[in-house]
Amino acid sequence: MCCSLPVLSPGAPRGADGAFCSGNDALTTPASVISVLPDDDRRDRKLVKLFLAHLEAVRRQHWTALDFPEDRIRSREAVQVIAMEESGRTTAIEHILLDGFEGNVQDAQRFLAVFSPIEQDPSLRVPQFHVDVAVSVGVVPIAVDWRVLANGVRGWCARNIATASEGCSTYVIMVSGTPLKIHLEKICCPGEPGRLLITPLDPPSNFEAVVQDRLQRKLGRLVSASADQRVLLFEKDDALWSARQLRLELEAACVEFGDLDRINEIWMVDTVPWEAEEYLPFRLVLRNQEK
């Protein structure tokens, strides 16, 4: 996907945002609309195009045009991308990176050092399922060897993940006399390879503040976009939180951010395995059933 083709001919429909106006070099022909070009160095734009490619693969949505209102509109903050389908339906997409988390850095590094290798074990992955395993280590005595805990969690995963029911479930296991609470979320993602993610049971201490800060910055520009559908795409670039924690936070934020009701879908992309595995897991976090 490296070809660069001419822009669409004049006469494409225009919305209130000025979307799809002729002569915009961000608007491409159907063959190249979601191609990631060598000189396309903006990370958020690459992720949005790859997200659209994912939707095209799993939902058979065919994108015929892209527009980037933020490149043209200077009078106000504009949405990042608006994509058009063959039917003429448009979808506005806003990318949000969640970063800047605080907390005990030493504990976080120790958690990642002992638990992250479990995620890389292919024998623990279940094809076409995303499996999140959240482990409570906040009350583990200082004298306990975390490597022993990790081995206990690995063994539990080997015995239970494949046969576990879809959805959410909670367990308590004993490892060397230490009780560990485990929250399991198993979600079917057709067409994707198996994915195992292990995170702390509790998100970073300022997780709520970071989510609300990003919503404050980004939600308004998405809601004001002239489009038929609206999608938020959260980027996860660390192993310290999960889709479940994001979903719970967004459900709680609906009280303060009423415009969340105007968003059709909220997705998450995990970019941690992007460079190592050249794989991007996309995950639907919330869908507004009324939209």
Short mmCIF file of N, CA, C and O in Angstrom, two decimals, residues 104-231:
data_model
loop_
_atom_site.label_atom_id
_atom_site.label_comp_id
_atom_site.label_asym_id
_atom_site.label_seq_id
_atom_site.Cartn_x
_atom_site.Cartn_y
_atom_site.Cartn_z
N ASN A 104 3.38 4.59 41.18
CA ASN A 104 4.62 4.02 41.65
C ASN A 104 5.38 3.42 40.48
O ASN A 104 5.05 2.32 40.00
N VAL A 105 6.35 4.14 39.97
CA VAL A 105 7.09 3.70 38.79
C VAL A 105 7.80 2.38 39.05
O VAL A 105 7.84 1.49 38.19
N GLN A 106 8.35 2.22 40.24
CA GLN A 106 9.09 1.01 40.56
C GLN A 106 8.17 -0.21 40.51
O GLN A 106 8.52 -1.25 39.93
N ASP A 107 6.98 -0.10 41.11
CA ASP A 107 6.03 -1.21 41.08
C ASP A 107 5.56 -1.51 39.66
O ASP A 107 5.39 -2.68 39.28
N ALA A 108 5.36 -0.46 38.89
CA ALA A 108 4.92 -0.65 37.51
C ALA A 108 5.97 -1.40 36.70
O ALA A 108 5.66 -2.32 35.94
N GLN A 109 7.23 -1.01 36.86
CA GLN A 109 8.31 -1.67 36.12
C GLN A 109 8.46 -3.12 36.57
O GLN A 109 8.72 -4.01 35.75
N ARG A 110 8.30 -3.36 37.88
CA ARG A 110 8.41 -4.73 38.38
C ARG A 110 7.27 -5.59 37.84
O ARG A 110 7.48 -6.74 37.45
N PHE A 111 6.07 -5.02 37.78
CA PHE A 111 4.92 -5.76 37.25
C PHE A 111 5.18 -6.14 35.79
O PHE A 111 4.98 -7.29 35.39
N LEU A 112 5.59 -5.17 34.99
CA LEU A 112 5.82 -5.43 33.57
C LEU A 112 6.93 -6.45 33.37
O LEU A 112 6.85 -7.30 32.47
N ALA A 113 7.97 -6.38 34.19
CA ALA A 113 9.12 -7.28 34.03
C ALA A 113 8.72 -8.74 34.22
O ALA A 113 9.22 -9.63 33.52
N VAL A 114 7.82 -9.01 35.17
CA VAL A 114 7.49 -10.41 35.47
C VAL A 114 6.25 -10.92 34.75
O VAL A 114 6.13 -12.12 34.48
N PHE A 115 5.31 -10.02 34.42
CA PHE A 115 4.06 -10.47 33.82
C PHE A 115 4.02 -10.34 32.29
O PHE A 115 3.33 -11.11 31.63
N SER A 116 4.72 -9.36 31.73
CA SER A 116 4.67 -9.17 30.28
C SER A 116 5.12 -10.40 29.49
O SER A 116 4.54 -10.70 28.44
N PRO A 117 6.15 -11.15 29.95
CA PRO A 117 6.55 -12.35 29.18
C PRO A 117 5.42 -13.37 29.02
O PRO A 117 5.42 -14.13 28.04
N ILE A 118 4.47 -13.39 29.94
CA ILE A 118 3.35 -14.35 29.82
C ILE A 118 2.53 -14.04 28.57
O ILE A 118 2.04 -14.96 27.90
N GLU A 119 2.39 -12.76 28.26
CA GLU A 119 1.61 -12.36 27.08
C GLU A 119 2.21 -12.90 25.79
O GLU A 119 1.50 -13.09 24.80
N GLN A 120 3.51 -13.12 25.79
CA GLN A 120 4.20 -13.54 24.57
C GLN A 120 4.14 -15.04 24.34
O GLN A 120 4.61 -15.52 23.29
N ASP A 121 3.59 -15.78 25.27
CA ASP A 121 3.50 -17.24 25.13
C ASP A 121 2.37 -17.59 24.18
O ASP A 121 1.19 -17.43 24.51
N PRO A 122 2.68 -18.06 22.97
CA PRO A 122 1.62 -18.34 21.99
C PRO A 122 0.66 -19.43 22.43
O PRO A 122 -0.49 -19.48 21.97
N SER A 123 1.10 -20.32 23.33
CA SER A 123 0.23 -21.41 23.78
C SER A 123 -0.92 -20.90 24.65
O SER A 123 -1.91 -21.62 24.85
N LEU A 124 -0.81 -19.67 25.15
CA LEU A 124 -1.85 -19.12 26.01
C LEU A 124 -2.88 -18.29 25.24
O LEU A 124 -3.86 -17.85 25.82
N ARG A 125 -2.64 -18.08 23.96
CA ARG A 125 -3.55 -17.26 23.17
C ARG A 125 -4.68 -18.11 22.60
O ARG A 125 -4.47 -19.24 22.19
N VAL A 126 -5.86 -17.50 22.56
CA VAL A 126 -7.03 -18.16 22.02
C VAL A 126 -7.40 -17.48 20.71
O VAL A 126 -7.76 -16.30 20.71
N PRO A 127 -7.30 -18.18 19.58
CA PRO A 127 -7.59 -17.55 18.28
C PRO A 127 -8.96 -16.87 18.27
O PRO A 127 -9.93 -17.41 18.79
N GLN A 128 -9.00 -15.66 17.70
CA GLN A 128 -10.21 -14.86 17.53
C GLN A 128 -10.77 -14.31 18.85
O GLN A 128 -11.91 -13.87 18.90
N PHE A 129 -9.94 -14.31 19.89
CA PHE A 129 -10.37 -13.74 21.16
C PHE A 129 -9.31 -12.79 21.71
O PHE A 129 -8.11 -13.07 21.63
N HIS A 130 -9.77 -11.67 22.25
CA HIS A 130 -8.93 -10.81 23.08
C HIS A 130 -9.21 -11.19 24.53
O HIS A 130 -10.37 -11.16 24.97
N VAL A 131 -8.17 -11.53 25.26
CA VAL A 131 -8.32 -11.93 26.66
C VAL A 131 -7.52 -10.97 27.53
O VAL A 131 -6.30 -10.85 27.37
N ASP A 132 -8.21 -10.28 28.43
CA ASP A 132 -7.56 -9.39 29.39
C ASP A 132 -7.56 -10.06 30.76
O ASP A 132 -8.62 -10.48 31.25
N VAL A 133 -6.39 -10.15 31.36
CA VAL A 133 -6.25 -10.70 32.70
C VAL A 133 -5.70 -9.60 33.59
O VAL A 133 -4.56 -9.17 33.43
N ALA A 134 -6.53 -9.12 34.52
CA ALA A 134 -6.12 -8.07 35.45
C ALA A 134 -5.81 -8.71 36.80
O ALA A 134 -6.64 -9.44 37.35
N VAL A 135 -4.61 -8.44 37.31
CA VAL A 135 -4.13 -9.10 38.53
C VAL A 135 -3.97 -8.07 39.64
O VAL A 135 -3.36 -7.02 39.44
N SER A 136 -4.50 -8.40 40.81
CA SER A 136 -4.39 -7.51 41.97
C SER A 136 -3.09 -7.79 42.71
O SER A 136 -2.92 -8.84 43.32
N VAL A 137 -2.15 -6.84 42.64
CA VAL A 137 -0.88 -6.99 43.34
C VAL A 137 -0.69 -5.89 44.38
O VAL A 137 0.37 -5.80 45.00
N GLY A 138 -1.70 -5.09 44.58
CA GLY A 138 -1.57 -3.95 45.50
C GLY A 138 -1.39 -4.33 46.95
O GLY A 138 -0.85 -3.56 47.74
N VAL A 139 -1.85 -5.54 47.33
CA VAL A 139 -1.75 -5.96 48.74
C VAL A 139 -0.75 -7.09 48.93
O VAL A 139 -0.73 -7.74 49.97
N VAL A 140 0.08 -7.33 47.94
CA VAL A 140 1.08 -8.40 48.04
C VAL A 140 2.17 -7.99 49.03
O VAL A 140 2.74 -6.90 48.93
N PRO A 141 2.48 -8.84 50.00
CA PRO A 141 3.55 -8.51 50.96
C PRO A 141 4.87 -8.25 50.27
O PRO A 141 5.18 -8.85 49.23
N ILE A 142 5.65 -7.36 50.83
CA ILE A 142 6.93 -6.97 50.23
C ILE A 142 7.86 -8.17 50.06
O ILE A 142 8.60 -8.27 49.07
N ALA A 143 7.82 -9.12 50.99
CA ALA A 143 8.75 -10.25 50.96
C ALA A 143 8.44 -11.27 49.87
O ALA A 143 9.27 -12.12 49.54
N VAL A 144 7.26 -11.19 49.26
CA VAL A 144 6.86 -12.18 48.27
C VAL A 144 7.60 -11.93 46.95
O VAL A 144 7.71 -10.80 46.48
N ASP A 145 8.10 -13.01 46.37
CA ASP A 145 8.80 -12.94 45.09
C ASP A 145 7.76 -12.84 43.96
O ASP A 145 6.98 -13.77 43.75
N TRP A 146 7.77 -11.74 43.23
CA TRP A 146 6.77 -11.54 42.18
C TRP A 146 6.94 -12.54 41.03
O TRP A 146 6.00 -12.82 40.30
N ARG A 147 8.14 -13.09 40.86
CA ARG A 147 8.32 -14.09 39.82
C ARG A 147 7.53 -15.36 40.13
O ARG A 147 7.02 -16.02 39.23
N VAL A 148 7.42 -15.67 41.42
CA VAL A 148 6.61 -16.82 41.83
C VAL A 148 5.14 -16.54 41.54
O VAL A 148 4.41 -17.41 41.06
N LEU A 149 4.70 -15.30 41.82
CA LEU A 149 3.32 -14.92 41.52
C LEU A 149 3.05 -15.04 40.03
O LEU A 149 2.00 -15.53 39.61
N ALA A 150 3.99 -14.56 39.22
CA ALA A 150 3.81 -14.60 37.77
C ALA A 150 3.70 -16.04 37.27
O ALA A 150 2.88 -16.35 36.40
N ASN A 151 4.52 -16.93 37.84
CA ASN A 151 4.44 -18.34 37.43
C ASN A 151 3.09 -18.94 37.81
O ASN A 151 2.53 -19.75 37.07
N GLY A 152 2.56 -18.52 38.95
CA GLY A 152 1.25 -19.00 39.35
C GLY A 152 0.16 -18.51 38.41
O GLY A 152 -0.76 -19.26 38.05
N VAL A 153 0.26 -17.25 38.00
CA VAL A 153 -0.72 -16.69 37.06
C VAL A 153 -0.59 -17.37 35.70
O VAL A 153 -1.59 -17.67 35.04
N ARG A 154 0.64 -17.65 35.27
CA ARG A 154 0.84 -18.35 34.00
C ARG A 154 0.16 -19.72 34.02
O ARG A 154 -0.54 -20.11 33.07
N GLY A 155 0.35 -20.44 35.11
CA GLY A 155 -0.27 -21.75 35.22
C GLY A 155 -1.79 -21.66 35.23
O GLY A 155 -2.48 -22.48 34.60
N TRP A 156 -2.32 -20.66 35.94
CA TRP A 156 -3.78 -20.48 35.96
C TRP A 156 -4.30 -20.16 34.57
O TRP A 156 -5.33 -20.69 34.15
N CYS A 157 -3.60 -19.31 33.84
CA CYS A 157 -4.01 -18.97 32.48
C CYS A 157 -4.02 -20.21 31.59
O CYS A 157 -4.95 -20.41 30.78
N ALA A 158 -2.99 -21.03 31.71
CA ALA A 158 -2.90 -22.23 30.88
C ALA A 158 -4.07 -23.17 31.13
O ALA A 158 -4.55 -23.85 30.22
N ARG A 159 -4.55 -23.22 32.36
CA ARG A 159 -5.64 -24.14 32.71
C ARG A 159 -7.02 -23.58 32.42
O ARG A 159 -7.98 -24.35 32.24
N ASN A 160 -7.17 -22.26 32.37
CA ASN A 160 -8.51 -21.67 32.38
C ASN A 160 -8.90 -20.81 31.18
O ASN A 160 -10.09 -20.71 30.87
N ILE A 161 -7.95 -20.15 30.54
CA ILE A 161 -8.31 -19.17 29.52
C ILE A 161 -9.09 -19.78 28.37
O ILE A 161 -10.13 -19.26 27.93
N ALA A 162 -8.62 -20.89 27.84
CA ALA A 162 -9.23 -21.47 26.64
C ALA A 162 -10.69 -21.88 26.89
O ALA A 162 -11.54 -21.74 26.02
N THR A 163 -10.98 -22.38 28.09
CA THR A 163 -12.32 -22.88 28.38
C THR A 163 -13.22 -21.86 29.06
O THR A 163 -14.41 -22.11 29.25
N ALA A 164 -12.68 -20.71 29.42
CA ALA A 164 -13.47 -19.68 30.10
C ALA A 164 -14.58 -19.18 29.19
O ALA A 164 -14.43 -19.10 27.97
N SER A 165 -15.71 -18.81 29.79
CA SER A 165 -16.82 -18.28 29.02
C SER A 165 -16.51 -16.86 28.55
O SER A 165 -15.68 -16.16 29.14
N GLU A 166 -17.18 -16.43 27.49
CA GLU A 166 -17.03 -15.05 27.03
C GLU A 166 -17.58 -14.09 28.08
O GLU A 166 -18.44 -14.44 28.88
N GLY A 167 -17.06 -12.87 28.06
CA GLY A 167 -17.52 -11.86 29.00
C GLY A 167 -16.59 -11.72 30.18
O GLY A 167 -15.41 -12.07 30.10
N CYS A 168 -17.12 -11.20 31.28
CA CYS A 168 -16.30 -10.88 32.45
C CYS A 168 -16.52 -11.90 33.57
O CYS A 168 -17.65 -12.37 33.79
N SER A 169 -15.47 -12.21 34.26
CA SER A 169 -15.55 -13.11 35.42
C SER A 169 -14.41 -12.78 36.37
O SER A 169 -13.38 -12.24 35.97
N THR A 170 -14.60 -13.11 37.65
CA THR A 170 -13.61 -12.79 38.68
C THR A 170 -13.26 -14.05 39.46
O THR A 170 -14.14 -14.87 39.78
N TYR A 171 -11.98 -14.18 39.81
CA TYR A 171 -11.49 -15.36 40.51
C TYR A 171 -10.52 -14.92 41.60
O TYR A 171 -9.94 -13.84 41.54
N VAL A 172 -10.33 -15.79 42.59
CA VAL A 172 -9.29 -15.61 43.60
C VAL A 172 -8.47 -16.89 43.63
O VAL A 172 -9.02 -17.98 43.80
N ILE A 173 -7.16 -16.76 43.41
CA ILE A 173 -6.28 -17.92 43.44
C ILE A 173 -5.24 -17.74 44.53
O ILE A 173 -4.94 -16.62 44.95
N MET A 174 -4.70 -18.85 44.99
CA MET A 174 -3.64 -18.82 46.00
C MET A 174 -2.33 -19.20 45.36
O MET A 174 -2.22 -20.24 44.70
N VAL A 175 -1.32 -18.36 45.54
CA VAL A 175 0.01 -18.63 45.02
C VAL A 175 1.00 -18.48 46.17
O VAL A 175 1.17 -17.37 46.70
N SER A 176 1.60 -19.59 46.59
CA SER A 176 2.55 -19.58 47.71
C SER A 176 1.96 -18.91 48.95
O SER A 176 2.62 -18.10 49.62
N GLY A 177 0.69 -19.22 49.22
CA GLY A 177 0.03 -18.68 50.40
C GLY A 177 -0.46 -17.26 50.25
O GLY A 177 -1.01 -16.69 51.21
N THR A 178 -0.30 -16.66 49.07
CA THR A 178 -0.74 -15.29 48.83
C THR A 178 -1.98 -15.29 47.94
O THR A 178 -1.96 -15.84 46.84
N PRO A 179 -3.08 -14.68 48.43
CA PRO A 179 -4.28 -14.63 47.59
C PRO A 179 -4.14 -13.56 46.50
O PRO A 179 -3.72 -12.44 46.76
N LEU A 180 -4.49 -13.93 45.28
CA LEU A 180 -4.47 -13.00 44.16
C LEU A 180 -5.86 -12.94 43.54
O LEU A 180 -6.45 -13.98 43.21
N LYS A 181 -6.37 -11.72 43.40
CA LYS A 181 -7.65 -11.54 42.72
C LYS A 181 -7.39 -11.33 41.24
O LYS A 181 -6.55 -10.52 40.85
N ILE A 182 -8.11 -12.06 40.41
CA ILE A 182 -7.95 -11.99 38.96
C ILE A 182 -9.29 -11.64 38.32
O ILE A 182 -10.30 -12.29 38.60
N HIS A 183 -9.28 -10.62 37.49
CA HIS A 183 -10.47 -10.28 36.70
C HIS A 183 -10.17 -10.65 35.25
O HIS A 183 -9.19 -10.19 34.67
N LEU A 184 -11.03 -11.50 34.70
CA LEU A 184 -10.86 -11.98 33.33
C LEU A 184 -11.93 -11.38 32.43
O LEU A 184 -13.12 -11.38 32.78
N GLU A 185 -11.51 -10.86 31.29
CA GLU A 185 -12.46 -10.40 30.27
C GLU A 185 -12.07 -11.06 28.96
O GLU A 185 -10.95 -10.85 28.45
N LYS A 186 -13.00 -11.83 28.40
CA LYS A 186 -12.75 -12.59 27.17
C LYS A 186 -13.74 -12.12 26.11
O LYS A 186 -14.94 -12.31 26.25
N ILE A 187 -13.22 -11.49 25.08
CA ILE A 187 -14.06 -10.87 24.05
C ILE A 187 -13.75 -11.47 22.68
O ILE A 187 -12.58 -11.53 22.28
N CYS A 188 -14.78 -11.88 21.98
CA CYS A 188 -14.60 -12.45 20.65
C CYS A 188 -14.32 -11.33 19.64
O CYS A 188 -15.07 -10.35 19.56
N CYS A 189 -13.23 -11.47 18.89
CA CYS A 189 -12.86 -10.52 17.85
C CYS A 189 -12.61 -11.31 16.57
O CYS A 189 -11.47 -11.71 16.28
N PRO A 190 -13.67 -11.60 15.81
CA PRO A 190 -13.56 -12.47 14.63
C PRO A 190 -12.49 -12.00 13.65
O PRO A 190 -12.32 -10.81 13.41
N GLY A 191 -11.77 -12.97 13.11
CA GLY A 191 -10.77 -12.66 12.10
C GLY A 191 -9.42 -12.25 12.64
O GLY A 191 -8.47 -12.08 11.87
N GLU A 192 -9.30 -12.09 13.95
CA GLU A 192 -8.02 -11.64 14.52
C GLU A 192 -7.31 -12.80 15.21
O GLU A 192 -7.94 -13.71 15.72
N PRO A 193 -5.97 -12.75 15.25
CA PRO A 193 -5.24 -13.75 16.02
C PRO A 193 -5.49 -13.55 17.50
O PRO A 193 -5.95 -12.49 17.92
N GLY A 194 -5.23 -14.56 18.28
CA GLY A 194 -5.46 -14.43 19.72
C GLY A 194 -4.58 -13.36 20.34
O GLY A 194 -3.45 -13.12 19.90
N ARG A 195 -5.11 -12.73 21.37
CA ARG A 195 -4.39 -11.64 22.04
C ARG A 195 -4.59 -11.78 23.54
O ARG A 195 -5.72 -11.90 24.02
N LEU A 196 -3.49 -11.83 24.29
CA LEU A 196 -3.53 -11.90 25.74
C LEU A 196 -2.87 -10.66 26.31
O LEU A 196 -1.75 -10.30 25.93
N LEU A 197 -3.56 -9.99 27.22
CA LEU A 197 -3.04 -8.79 27.87
C LEU A 197 -3.15 -8.95 29.37
O LEU A 197 -4.21 -9.32 29.88
N ILE A 198 -2.06 -8.71 30.07
CA ILE A 198 -2.05 -8.80 31.53
C ILE A 198 -1.72 -7.43 32.10
O ILE A 198 -0.70 -6.82 31.77
N THR A 199 -2.62 -6.92 32.95
CA THR A 199 -2.47 -5.59 33.53
C THR A 199 -2.72 -5.64 35.03
O THR A 199 -3.30 -6.60 35.55
N PRO A 200 -2.30 -4.60 35.76
CA PRO A 200 -2.71 -4.49 37.17
C PRO A 200 -4.22 -4.34 37.26
O PRO A 200 -4.85 -3.79 36.36
N LEU A 201 -4.80 -4.84 38.32
CA LEU A 201 -6.25 -4.76 38.50
C LEU A 201 -6.72 -3.31 38.59
O LEU A 201 -7.79 -2.96 38.10
N ASP A 202 -5.90 -2.46 39.21
CA ASP A 202 -6.25 -1.05 39.35
C ASP A 202 -5.47 -0.23 38.33
O ASP A 202 -4.26 -0.43 38.15
N PRO A 203 -6.13 0.73 37.66
CA PRO A 203 -5.43 1.57 36.68
C PRO A 203 -4.51 2.56 37.40
O PRO A 203 -4.53 2.67 38.63
N PRO A 204 -3.70 3.31 36.67
CA PRO A 204 -2.85 4.34 37.28
C PRO A 204 -3.68 5.31 38.12
O PRO A 204 -4.86 5.54 37.85
N SER A 205 -3.06 5.90 39.13
CA SER A 205 -3.77 6.73 40.09
C SER A 205 -4.48 7.92 39.46
O SER A 205 -5.52 8.37 39.94
N ASN A 206 -3.93 8.46 38.37
CA ASN A 206 -4.54 9.63 37.72
C ASN A 206 -5.26 9.25 36.43
O ASN A 206 -5.44 10.10 35.55
N PHE A 207 -5.67 7.98 36.31
CA PHE A 207 -6.33 7.52 35.09
C PHE A 207 -7.60 8.32 34.81
O PHE A 207 -7.83 8.77 33.68
N GLU A 208 -8.42 8.52 35.82
CA GLU A 208 -9.65 9.30 35.65
C GLU A 208 -9.36 10.71 35.16
O GLU A 208 -10.00 11.20 34.23
N ALA A 209 -8.36 11.35 35.76
CA ALA A 209 -8.03 12.72 35.38
C ALA A 209 -7.53 12.80 33.94
O ALA A 209 -7.88 13.73 33.20
N VAL A 210 -6.74 11.82 33.51
CA VAL A 210 -6.21 11.83 32.15
C VAL A 210 -7.34 11.64 31.14
O VAL A 210 -7.42 12.35 30.13
N VAL A 211 -8.23 10.68 31.41
CA VAL A 211 -9.35 10.43 30.49
C VAL A 211 -10.22 11.68 30.37
O VAL A 211 -10.60 12.09 29.26
N GLN A 212 -10.53 12.30 31.49
CA GLN A 212 -11.39 13.48 31.46
C GLN A 212 -10.70 14.65 30.76
O GLN A 212 -11.35 15.43 30.04
N ASP A 213 -9.40 14.78 30.94
CA ASP A 213 -8.66 15.85 30.26
C ASP A 213 -8.72 15.67 28.75
O ASP A 213 -8.95 16.63 28.01
N ARG A 214 -8.56 14.44 28.28
CA ARG A 214 -8.60 14.20 26.83
C ARG A 214 -10.01 14.41 26.27
O ARG A 214 -10.17 14.93 25.17
N LEU A 215 -11.02 14.01 27.03
CA LEU A 215 -12.39 14.24 26.58
C LEU A 215 -12.67 15.74 26.49
O LEU A 215 -13.34 16.21 25.56
N GLN A 216 -12.17 16.50 27.46
CA GLN A 216 -12.35 17.94 27.45
C GLN A 216 -11.74 18.56 26.21
O GLN A 216 -12.29 19.48 25.60
N ARG A 217 -10.60 18.05 25.78
CA ARG A 217 -9.90 18.60 24.62
C ARG A 217 -10.52 18.17 23.30
O ARG A 217 -10.55 18.94 22.33
N LYS A 218 -10.98 16.92 23.23
CA LYS A 218 -11.27 16.31 21.94
C LYS A 218 -12.75 16.09 21.63
O LYS A 218 -13.13 16.05 20.45
N LEU A 219 -13.57 15.91 22.65
CA LEU A 219 -14.95 15.51 22.40
C LEU A 219 -15.73 16.54 21.61
O LEU A 219 -16.49 16.21 20.70
N GLY A 220 -15.55 17.82 21.94
CA GLY A 220 -16.32 18.88 21.29
C GLY A 220 -16.09 18.94 19.80
O GLY A 220 -17.04 19.11 19.02
N ARG A 221 -14.84 18.79 19.36
CA ARG A 221 -14.55 18.88 17.92
C ARG A 221 -15.16 17.70 17.16
O ARG A 221 -15.56 17.84 16.00
N LEU A 222 -15.25 16.53 17.82
CA LEU A 222 -15.87 15.38 17.16
C LEU A 222 -17.38 15.55 17.07
O LEU A 222 -17.99 15.29 16.02
N VAL A 223 -18.00 16.01 18.15
CA VAL A 223 -19.45 16.19 18.16
C VAL A 223 -19.89 17.23 17.14
O VAL A 223 -20.94 17.10 16.51
N SER A 224 -19.08 18.28 16.95
CA SER A 224 -19.46 19.36 16.03
C SER A 224 -19.19 19.02 14.56
O SER A 224 -19.58 19.78 13.68
N ALA A 225 -18.57 17.89 14.29
CA ALA A 225 -18.26 17.52 12.90
C ALA A 225 -19.54 17.22 12.13
O ALA A 225 -20.49 16.64 12.66
N SER A 226 -19.55 17.62 10.88
CA SER A 226 -20.68 17.33 10.00
C SER A 226 -20.49 15.94 9.40
O SER A 226 -19.78 15.76 8.41
N ALA A 227 -21.09 14.93 10.04
CA ALA A 227 -20.93 13.55 9.61
C ALA A 227 -22.12 12.74 10.10
O ALA A 227 -22.83 13.13 11.02
N ASP A 228 -22.33 11.58 9.46
CA ASP A 228 -23.44 10.71 9.84
C ASP A 228 -23.11 9.86 11.06
O ASP A 228 -23.99 9.52 11.85
N GLN A 229 -21.84 9.50 11.21
CA GLN A 229 -21.39 8.68 12.33
C GLN A 229 -20.20 9.36 13.00
O GLN A 229 -19.43 10.06 12.34
N ARG A 230 -20.03 9.10 14.29
CA ARG A 230 -18.91 9.68 15.04
C ARG A 230 -18.24 8.60 15.87
O ARG A 230 -18.92 7.86 16.58
N VAL A 231 -16.91 8.54 15.79
CA VAL A 231 -16.15 7.48 16.46
C VAL A 231 -14.96 8.08 17.20
O VAL A 231 -14.23 8.91 16.64
#
